[in-house]
Amino acid sequence: DAGVTQSPTHLIKTRGQQVTLRCSPKSGHDTVSWYQQALGQGPQFIFQYYEEEERQRGNFPDRFSGHQFPNYSSELNVNALLLGDSALYLCASSFGAPGKAGHWLAFFGQGTRLTVV
Amino acid sequence: SQQGEEDPQALSIQEGENATMNCSYKTSINNLQWYRQNSGRGLVHLILIRSNEREKHSGRLRVTLDTSKKSSSLLITASRAADTASYFCATADSWGKLQFGAGTQVVVTP
């Protein structure tokens, strides 16, 4: 049973460029959340997708957008990259509608290390 | 902003010793979870404790929760070199949104 998979593992981009990160949830999971983890910090919630809709959003600018596909996989897009966007981006999946008990347990992928130069 | 604050920020112990780290949070919670992260890789879920629980065990892990003090502790007994990692507490709201602290870096030396 594959866990949460993220691609690519590492990425280097130039300021101003756009980037797309991908996530496949754990088998049987239907909710995907994205987190940004700066060096030496804890992960920060970006947004959460369920039934192909953004359900919750953290304190991130509109440059950060996402999408969830019918197969529950998800993409995180970041436009107009800034140096400060350099971080580890983590995808987490869970099962069940947000608000339901089973939804609390999230499984994380290995992350995508984004470096903006 | 971070919801939880872990204490200490760093901990260095020898194999066989116990490691204790604490977490304080600010708002009401549905549950609190502890995660481990090795060398900036993905987070591994360790244990979840619900707001109506006071203590929970899983193998060498013991977690306590005091909702009146808005604090939790994680105890790792008989630590091993493989326990070297960063440990994060995270509070979850009813929608599953996790808010993490800055973490405790634990180094276990043989």
PDB file of C-alpha atoms in Angstrom:
ATOM      1  CA  ASP A   1       0.000   0.000   0.000  1.00  0.00           C
ATOM      2  CA  ALA A   2       1.682   3.170  -1.193  1.00  0.00           C
ATOM      3  CA  GLY A   3       1.716   6.025   1.221  1.00  0.00           C
ATOM      4  CA  VAL A   4       1.558   9.667   0.262  1.00  0.00           C
ATOM      5  CA  THR A   5       3.827  10.378  -2.685  1.00  0.00           C
ATOM      6  CA  GLN A   6       5.099  13.779  -3.730  1.00  0.00           C
ATOM      7  CA  SER A   7       6.973  14.915  -6.804  1.00  0.00           C
ATOM      8  CA  PRO A   8       9.473  16.194  -7.473  1.00  0.00           C
ATOM      9  CA  THR A   9      11.652  15.676  -4.406  1.00  0.00           C
ATOM     10  CA  HIS A  10      13.829  18.694  -5.105  1.00  0.00           C
ATOM     11  CA  LEU A  11      13.352  21.741  -7.281  1.00  0.00           C
ATOM     12  CA  ILE A  12      15.325  24.893  -7.988  1.00  0.00           C
ATOM     13  CA  LYS A  13      13.533  27.886  -9.471  1.00  0.00           C
ATOM     14  CA  THR A  14      14.355  31.494 -10.191  1.00  0.00           C
ATOM     15  CA  ARG A  15      12.560  34.436  -8.614  1.00  0.00           C
ATOM     16  CA  GLY A  16       9.441  35.359 -10.547  1.00  0.00           C
ATOM     17  CA  GLN A  17       8.938  31.909 -11.999  1.00  0.00           C
ATOM     18  CA  GLN A  18       6.001  29.624 -11.372  1.00  0.00           C
ATOM     19  CA  VAL A  19       6.119  26.136  -9.889  1.00  0.00           C
ATOM     20  CA  THR A  20       3.757  23.170  -9.655  1.00  0.00           C
ATOM     21  CA  LEU A  21       4.124  20.501  -6.996  1.00  0.00           C
ATOM     22  CA  ARG A  22       2.225  17.242  -7.080  1.00  0.00           C
ATOM     23  CA  CYS A  23       0.811  14.906  -4.472  1.00  0.00           C
ATOM     24  CA  SER A  24      -0.844  11.508  -4.607  1.00  0.00           C
ATOM     25  CA  PRO A  25      -2.701  10.658  -1.410  1.00  0.00           C
ATOM     26  CA  LYS A  26      -2.502   7.402   0.454  1.00  0.00           C
ATOM     27  CA  SER A  27      -4.767   4.759  -1.012  1.00  0.00           C
ATOM     28  CA  GLY A  28      -8.317   5.238   0.231  1.00  0.00           C
ATOM     29  CA  HIS A  29      -7.786   8.831   1.308  1.00  0.00           C
ATOM     30  CA  ASP A  30      -9.833  11.596  -0.227  1.00  0.00           C
ATOM     31  CA  THR A  31      -8.652  14.768   1.488  1.00  0.00           C
ATOM     32  CA  VAL A  32      -5.368  16.505   0.777  1.00  0.00           C
ATOM     33  CA  SER A  33      -3.750  19.305   2.732  1.00  0.00           C
ATOM     34  CA  TRP A  34      -0.606  21.252   1.931  1.00  0.00           C
ATOM     35  CA  TYR A  35       1.909  22.673   4.368  1.00  0.00           C
ATOM     36  CA  GLN A  36       4.965  24.879   4.018  1.00  0.00           C
ATOM     37  CA  GLN A  37       7.909  24.276   6.325  1.00  0.00           C
ATOM     38  CA  ALA A  38      10.662  26.864   6.402  1.00  0.00           C
ATOM     39  CA  LEU A  39      14.066  25.815   7.701  1.00  0.00           C
ATOM     40  CA  GLY A  40      14.036  25.420  11.464  1.00  0.00           C
ATOM     41  CA  GLN A  41      10.297  25.993  11.746  1.00  0.00           C
ATOM     42  CA  GLY A  42       7.227  23.858  12.093  1.00  0.00           C
ATOM     43  CA  PRO A  43       4.929  23.284   9.109  1.00  0.00           C
ATOM     44  CA  GLN A  44       2.415  26.005   8.288  1.00  0.00           C
ATOM     45  CA  PHE A  45      -0.986  25.109   6.864  1.00  0.00           C
ATOM     46  CA  ILE A  46      -1.549  26.399   3.316  1.00  0.00           C
ATOM     47  CA  PHE A  47      -4.888  24.888   2.305  1.00  0.00           C
ATOM     48  CA  GLN A  48      -7.007  21.766   2.274  1.00  0.00           C
ATOM     49  CA  TYR A  49      -8.918  20.118  -0.573  1.00  0.00           C
ATOM     50  CA  TYR A  50     -11.882  17.804  -0.363  1.00  0.00           C
ATOM     51  CA  GLU A  51     -14.251  16.828  -3.178  1.00  0.00           C
ATOM     52  CA  GLU A  52     -12.148  18.934  -5.544  1.00  0.00           C
ATOM     53  CA  GLU A  53     -12.867  22.101  -3.603  1.00  0.00           C
ATOM     54  CA  GLU A  54     -10.691  24.218  -1.345  1.00  0.00           C
ATOM     55  CA  ARG A  55     -12.233  23.790   2.106  1.00  0.00           C
ATOM     56  CA  GLN A  56      -9.857  25.688   4.342  1.00  0.00           C
ATOM     57  CA  ARG A  57      -7.073  28.117   3.717  1.00  0.00           C
ATOM     58  CA  GLY A  58      -4.246  29.356   5.871  1.00  0.00           C
ATOM     59  CA  ASN A  59      -2.641  32.771   5.845  1.00  0.00           C
ATOM     60  CA  PHE A  60      -1.011  32.557   2.430  1.00  0.00           C
ATOM     61  CA  PRO A  61      -1.308  34.990  -0.475  1.00  0.00           C
ATOM     62  CA  ASP A  62      -3.254  34.279  -3.630  1.00  0.00           C
ATOM     63  CA  ARG A  63       0.021  33.409  -5.350  1.00  0.00           C
ATOM     64  CA  PHE A  64      -0.522  30.027  -3.743  1.00  0.00           C
ATOM     65  CA  SER A  65      -3.257  28.060  -5.433  1.00  0.00           C
ATOM     66  CA  GLY A  66      -4.200  24.450  -5.691  1.00  0.00           C
ATOM     67  CA  HIS A  67      -6.286  21.865  -7.358  1.00  0.00           C
ATOM     68  CA  GLN A  68      -7.661  18.449  -6.564  1.00  0.00           C
ATOM     69  CA  PHE A  69      -8.436  15.963  -9.287  1.00  0.00           C
ATOM     70  CA  PRO A  70     -11.222  13.345  -9.413  1.00  0.00           C
ATOM     71  CA  ASN A  71      -8.685  10.662  -8.402  1.00  0.00           C
ATOM     72  CA  TYR A  72      -7.991  12.733  -5.236  1.00  0.00           C
ATOM     73  CA  SER A  73      -4.468  13.693  -6.267  1.00  0.00           C
ATOM     74  CA  SER A  74      -3.574  17.317  -5.861  1.00  0.00           C
ATOM     75  CA  GLU A  75      -1.329  20.061  -7.164  1.00  0.00           C
ATOM     76  CA  LEU A  76       0.077  23.112  -5.433  1.00  0.00           C
ATOM     77  CA  ASN A  77       0.920  26.043  -7.672  1.00  0.00           C
ATOM     78  CA  VAL A  78       2.972  29.024  -6.633  1.00  0.00           C
ATOM     79  CA  ASN A  79       3.233  32.030  -8.951  1.00  0.00           C
ATOM     80  CA  ALA A  80       5.732  34.878  -8.972  1.00  0.00           C
ATOM     81  CA  LEU A  81       8.160  33.020  -6.730  1.00  0.00           C
ATOM     82  CA  LEU A  82       9.957  34.946  -4.011  1.00  0.00           C
ATOM     83  CA  LEU A  83      13.153  34.002  -2.214  1.00  0.00           C
ATOM     84  CA  GLY A  84      11.032  33.552   0.897  1.00  0.00           C
ATOM     85  CA  ASP A  85       9.081  30.769  -0.763  1.00  0.00           C
ATOM     86  CA  SER A  86      12.117  28.514  -0.371  1.00  0.00           C
ATOM     87  CA  ALA A  87      10.934  25.740   1.928  1.00  0.00           C
ATOM     88  CA  LEU A  88       9.937  22.111   2.251  1.00  0.00           C
ATOM     89  CA  TYR A  89       6.400  21.659   0.962  1.00  0.00           C
ATOM     90  CA  LEU A  90       4.538  18.822   2.587  1.00  0.00           C
ATOM     91  CA  CYS A  91       1.399  17.126   1.438  1.00  0.00           C
ATOM     92  CA  ALA A  92      -0.820  15.294   3.897  1.00  0.00           C
ATOM     93  CA  SER A  93      -3.772  13.050   3.166  1.00  0.00           C
ATOM     94  CA  SER A  94      -6.617  11.860   5.318  1.00  0.00           C
ATOM     95  CA  PHE A  95      -9.916  10.086   4.915  1.00  0.00           C
ATOM     96  CA  GLY A  96     -13.369  11.424   5.321  1.00  0.00           C
ATOM     97  CA  ALA A  97     -15.078  14.750   5.160  1.00  0.00           C
ATOM     98  CA  PRO A  98     -13.486  17.551   7.114  1.00  0.00           C
ATOM     99  CA  GLY A  99     -15.203  17.648  10.458  1.00  0.00           C
ATOM    100  CA  LYS A 100     -15.506  13.874  10.763  1.00  0.00           C
ATOM    101  CA  ALA A 101     -13.487  12.023  13.387  1.00  0.00           C
ATOM    102  CA  GLY A 102     -11.526   9.838  10.981  1.00  0.00           C
ATOM    103  CA  HIS A 103     -10.337  12.928   9.235  1.00  0.00           C
ATOM    104  CA  TRP A 104      -8.085  13.885  12.081  1.00  0.00           C
ATOM    105  CA  LEU A 105      -5.371  11.362  11.318  1.00  0.00           C
ATOM    106  CA  ALA A 106      -3.152  12.680   8.544  1.00  0.00           C
ATOM    107  CA  PHE A 107      -0.323  10.913   6.743  1.00  0.00           C
ATOM    108  CA  PHE A 108       2.471  12.998   5.290  1.00  0.00           C
ATOM    109  CA  GLY A 109       4.590  12.582   2.194  1.00  0.00           C
ATOM    110  CA  GLN A 110       8.356  13.073   2.124  1.00  0.00           C
ATOM    111  CA  GLY A 111       7.977  16.591   0.816  1.00  0.00           C
ATOM    112  CA  THR A 112       9.311  18.670  -2.042  1.00  0.00           C
ATOM    113  CA  ARG A 113      12.312  20.832  -1.250  1.00  0.00           C
ATOM    114  CA  LEU A 114      11.889  24.074  -3.222  1.00  0.00           C
ATOM    115  CA  THR A 115      14.808  26.446  -3.526  1.00  0.00           C
ATOM    116  CA  VAL A 116      14.225  29.861  -5.084  1.00  0.00           C
ATOM    117  CA  VAL A 117      17.348  31.656  -6.278  1.00  0.00           C
TER     118      VAL A 117
ATOM    119  CA  SER B   1       1.561  31.967  13.417  1.00  0.00           C
ATOM    120  CA  GLN B   2       2.422  28.874  15.386  1.00  0.00           C
ATOM    121  CA  GLN B   3      -0.204  27.428  17.689  1.00  0.00           C
ATOM    122  CA  GLY B   4       2.048  25.321  19.840  1.00  0.00           C
ATOM    123  CA  GLU B   5       5.345  25.963  21.471  1.00  0.00           C
ATOM    124  CA  GLU B   6       7.646  23.070  22.270  1.00  0.00           C
ATOM    125  CA  ASP B   7      10.055  23.085  25.145  1.00  0.00           C
ATOM    126  CA  PRO B   8      12.977  22.554  25.138  1.00  0.00           C
ATOM    127  CA  GLN B   9      14.037  23.606  21.648  1.00  0.00           C
ATOM    128  CA  ALA B  10      16.848  21.064  21.755  1.00  0.00           C
ATOM    129  CA  LEU B  11      17.601  18.016  23.871  1.00  0.00           C
ATOM    130  CA  SER B  12      20.723  15.883  23.972  1.00  0.00           C
ATOM    131  CA  ILE B  13      20.659  12.578  25.831  1.00  0.00           C
ATOM    132  CA  GLN B  14      22.413   9.221  25.886  1.00  0.00           C
ATOM    133  CA  GLU B  15      20.958   5.930  24.762  1.00  0.00           C
ATOM    134  CA  GLY B  16      18.830   4.338  27.434  1.00  0.00           C
ATOM    135  CA  GLU B  17      17.821   7.631  29.019  1.00  0.00           C
ATOM    136  CA  ASN B  18      14.319   9.041  28.880  1.00  0.00           C
ATOM    137  CA  ALA B  19      13.476  12.108  26.816  1.00  0.00           C
ATOM    138  CA  THR B  20      10.696  14.466  27.820  1.00  0.00           C
ATOM    139  CA  MET B  21       9.435  17.363  25.788  1.00  0.00           C
ATOM    140  CA  ASN B  22       6.538  19.699  26.413  1.00  0.00           C
ATOM    141  CA  CYS B  23       4.082  21.516  24.232  1.00  0.00           C
ATOM    142  CA  SER B  24       1.852  24.455  25.071  1.00  0.00           C
ATOM    143  CA  TYR B  25      -0.935  25.746  22.886  1.00  0.00           C
ATOM    144  CA  LYS B  26      -3.245  28.718  22.840  1.00  0.00           C
ATOM    145  CA  THR B  27      -6.756  27.884  21.667  1.00  0.00           C
ATOM    146  CA  SER B  28      -9.251  25.134  22.350  1.00  0.00           C
ATOM    147  CA  ILE B  29      -8.560  21.918  20.505  1.00  0.00           C
ATOM    148  CA  ASN B  30     -10.248  18.827  19.203  1.00  0.00           C
ATOM    149  CA  ASN B  31      -7.158  16.704  19.590  1.00  0.00           C
ATOM    150  CA  LEU B  32      -3.400  17.008  19.835  1.00  0.00           C
ATOM    151  CA  GLN B  33      -0.916  14.974  17.855  1.00  0.00           C
ATOM    152  CA  TRP B  34       2.806  14.343  17.995  1.00  0.00           C
ATOM    153  CA  TYR B  35       4.941  13.848  14.919  1.00  0.00           C
ATOM    154  CA  ARG B  36       8.570  12.935  14.283  1.00  0.00           C
ATOM    155  CA  GLN B  37      10.683  14.293  11.448  1.00  0.00           C
ATOM    156  CA  ASN B  38      14.050  12.915  10.436  1.00  0.00           C
ATOM    157  CA  SER B  39      16.523  15.284   8.768  1.00  0.00           C
ATOM    158  CA  GLY B  40      13.966  17.579   7.138  1.00  0.00           C
ATOM    159  CA  ARG B  41      12.041  14.760   5.532  1.00  0.00           C
ATOM    160  CA  GLY B  42       8.365  13.885   5.876  1.00  0.00           C
ATOM    161  CA  LEU B  43       6.495  13.826   9.142  1.00  0.00           C
ATOM    162  CA  VAL B  44       5.736  10.514  10.792  1.00  0.00           C
ATOM    163  CA  HIS B  45       2.650  10.377  12.949  1.00  0.00           C
ATOM    164  CA  LEU B  46       3.416   9.093  16.447  1.00  0.00           C
ATOM    165  CA  ILE B  47       0.330   9.434  18.570  1.00  0.00           C
ATOM    166  CA  LEU B  48      -2.995  11.261  18.796  1.00  0.00           C
ATOM    167  CA  ILE B  49      -4.672  12.197  22.041  1.00  0.00           C
ATOM    168  CA  ARG B  50      -8.208  13.508  22.080  1.00  0.00           C
ATOM    169  CA  SER B  51      -9.266  16.494  24.127  1.00  0.00           C
ATOM    170  CA  ASN B  52     -11.214  14.279  26.547  1.00  0.00           C
ATOM    171  CA  GLU B  53      -8.222  12.008  27.213  1.00  0.00           C
ATOM    172  CA  ARG B  54      -5.525  12.666  29.787  1.00  0.00           C
ATOM    173  CA  GLU B  55      -2.883  10.076  28.989  1.00  0.00           C
ATOM    174  CA  LYS B  56      -2.047   7.713  26.180  1.00  0.00           C
ATOM    175  CA  HIS B  57       0.656   5.117  25.580  1.00  0.00           C
ATOM    176  CA  SER B  58       2.118   3.655  22.425  1.00  0.00           C
ATOM    177  CA  GLY B  59       5.131   1.408  22.797  1.00  0.00           C
ATOM    178  CA  ARG B  60       7.911   3.502  24.357  1.00  0.00           C
ATOM    179  CA  LEU B  61       5.863   6.681  23.995  1.00  0.00           C
ATOM    180  CA  ARG B  62       3.708   8.255  26.678  1.00  0.00           C
ATOM    181  CA  VAL B  63       1.688  11.375  26.020  1.00  0.00           C
ATOM    182  CA  THR B  64      -0.208  13.444  28.537  1.00  0.00           C
ATOM    183  CA  LEU B  65      -2.682  16.219  27.922  1.00  0.00           C
ATOM    184  CA  ASP B  66      -3.827  18.890  30.354  1.00  0.00           C
ATOM    185  CA  THR B  67      -6.500  20.966  28.670  1.00  0.00           C
ATOM    186  CA  SER B  68      -6.857  23.253  31.696  1.00  0.00           C
ATOM    187  CA  LYS B  69      -3.222  24.275  31.285  1.00  0.00           C
ATOM    188  CA  LYS B  70      -3.304  23.940  27.500  1.00  0.00           C
ATOM    189  CA  SER B  71      -0.239  21.751  27.584  1.00  0.00           C
ATOM    190  CA  SER B  72       0.939  18.307  26.569  1.00  0.00           C
ATOM    191  CA  SER B  73       4.062  16.274  27.135  1.00  0.00           C
ATOM    192  CA  LEU B  74       5.751  13.503  25.185  1.00  0.00           C
ATOM    193  CA  LEU B  75       7.950  11.021  27.003  1.00  0.00           C
ATOM    194  CA  ILE B  76      10.199   8.638  25.104  1.00  0.00           C
ATOM    195  CA  THR B  77      11.493   5.917  27.395  1.00  0.00           C
ATOM    196  CA  ALA B  78      14.743   4.004  26.947  1.00  0.00           C
ATOM    197  CA  SER B  79      15.789   6.158  24.017  1.00  0.00           C
ATOM    198  CA  ARG B  80      17.780   4.773  21.100  1.00  0.00           C
ATOM    199  CA  ALA B  81      20.053   6.418  18.549  1.00  0.00           C
ATOM    200  CA  ALA B  82      17.259   5.912  15.994  1.00  0.00           C
ATOM    201  CA  ASP B  83      15.077   8.280  18.046  1.00  0.00           C
ATOM    202  CA  THR B  84      17.300  11.175  16.938  1.00  0.00           C
ATOM    203  CA  ALA B  85      14.895  13.496  15.137  1.00  0.00           C
ATOM    204  CA  SER B  86      12.791  16.608  15.496  1.00  0.00           C
ATOM    205  CA  TYR B  87       9.530  16.180  17.357  1.00  0.00           C
ATOM    206  CA  PHE B  88       6.510  18.373  16.741  1.00  0.00           C
ATOM    207  CA  CYS B  89       3.235  18.743  18.505  1.00  0.00           C
ATOM    208  CA  ALA B  90       0.253  19.767  16.437  1.00  0.00           C
ATOM    209  CA  THR B  91      -3.226  20.748  17.463  1.00  0.00           C
ATOM    210  CA  ALA B  92      -6.117  19.850  15.227  1.00  0.00           C
ATOM    211  CA  ASP B  93      -9.390  21.632  14.863  1.00  0.00           C
ATOM    212  CA  SER B  94     -12.560  19.752  14.022  1.00  0.00           C
ATOM    213  CA  TRP B  95     -11.828  20.159  10.322  1.00  0.00           C
ATOM    214  CA  GLY B  96      -8.471  18.471  10.531  1.00  0.00           C
ATOM    215  CA  LYS B  97      -6.360  21.583  10.105  1.00  0.00           C
ATOM    216  CA  LEU B  98      -3.088  21.051  11.943  1.00  0.00           C
ATOM    217  CA  GLN B  99      -1.176  23.823  13.655  1.00  0.00           C
ATOM    218  CA  PHE B 100       2.392  22.938  14.562  1.00  0.00           C
ATOM    219  CA  GLY B 101       4.904  24.238  17.024  1.00  0.00           C
ATOM    220  CA  ALA B 102       8.523  24.933  16.132  1.00  0.00           C
ATOM    221  CA  GLY B 103       9.624  21.512  17.334  1.00  0.00           C
ATOM    222  CA  THR B 104      12.154  19.965  19.702  1.00  0.00           C
ATOM    223  CA  GLN B 105      15.388  18.634  18.221  1.00  0.00           C
ATOM    224  CA  VAL B 106      16.399  15.469  20.025  1.00  0.00           C
ATOM    225  CA  VAL B 107      19.864  13.960  19.693  1.00  0.00           C
ATOM    226  CA  VAL B 108      20.480  10.539  21.210  1.00  0.00           C
ATOM    227  CA  THR B 109      24.117   9.558  21.426  1.00  0.00           C
ATOM    228  CA  PRO B 110      25.271   5.927  21.747  1.00  0.00           C
TER     229      PRO B 110
END
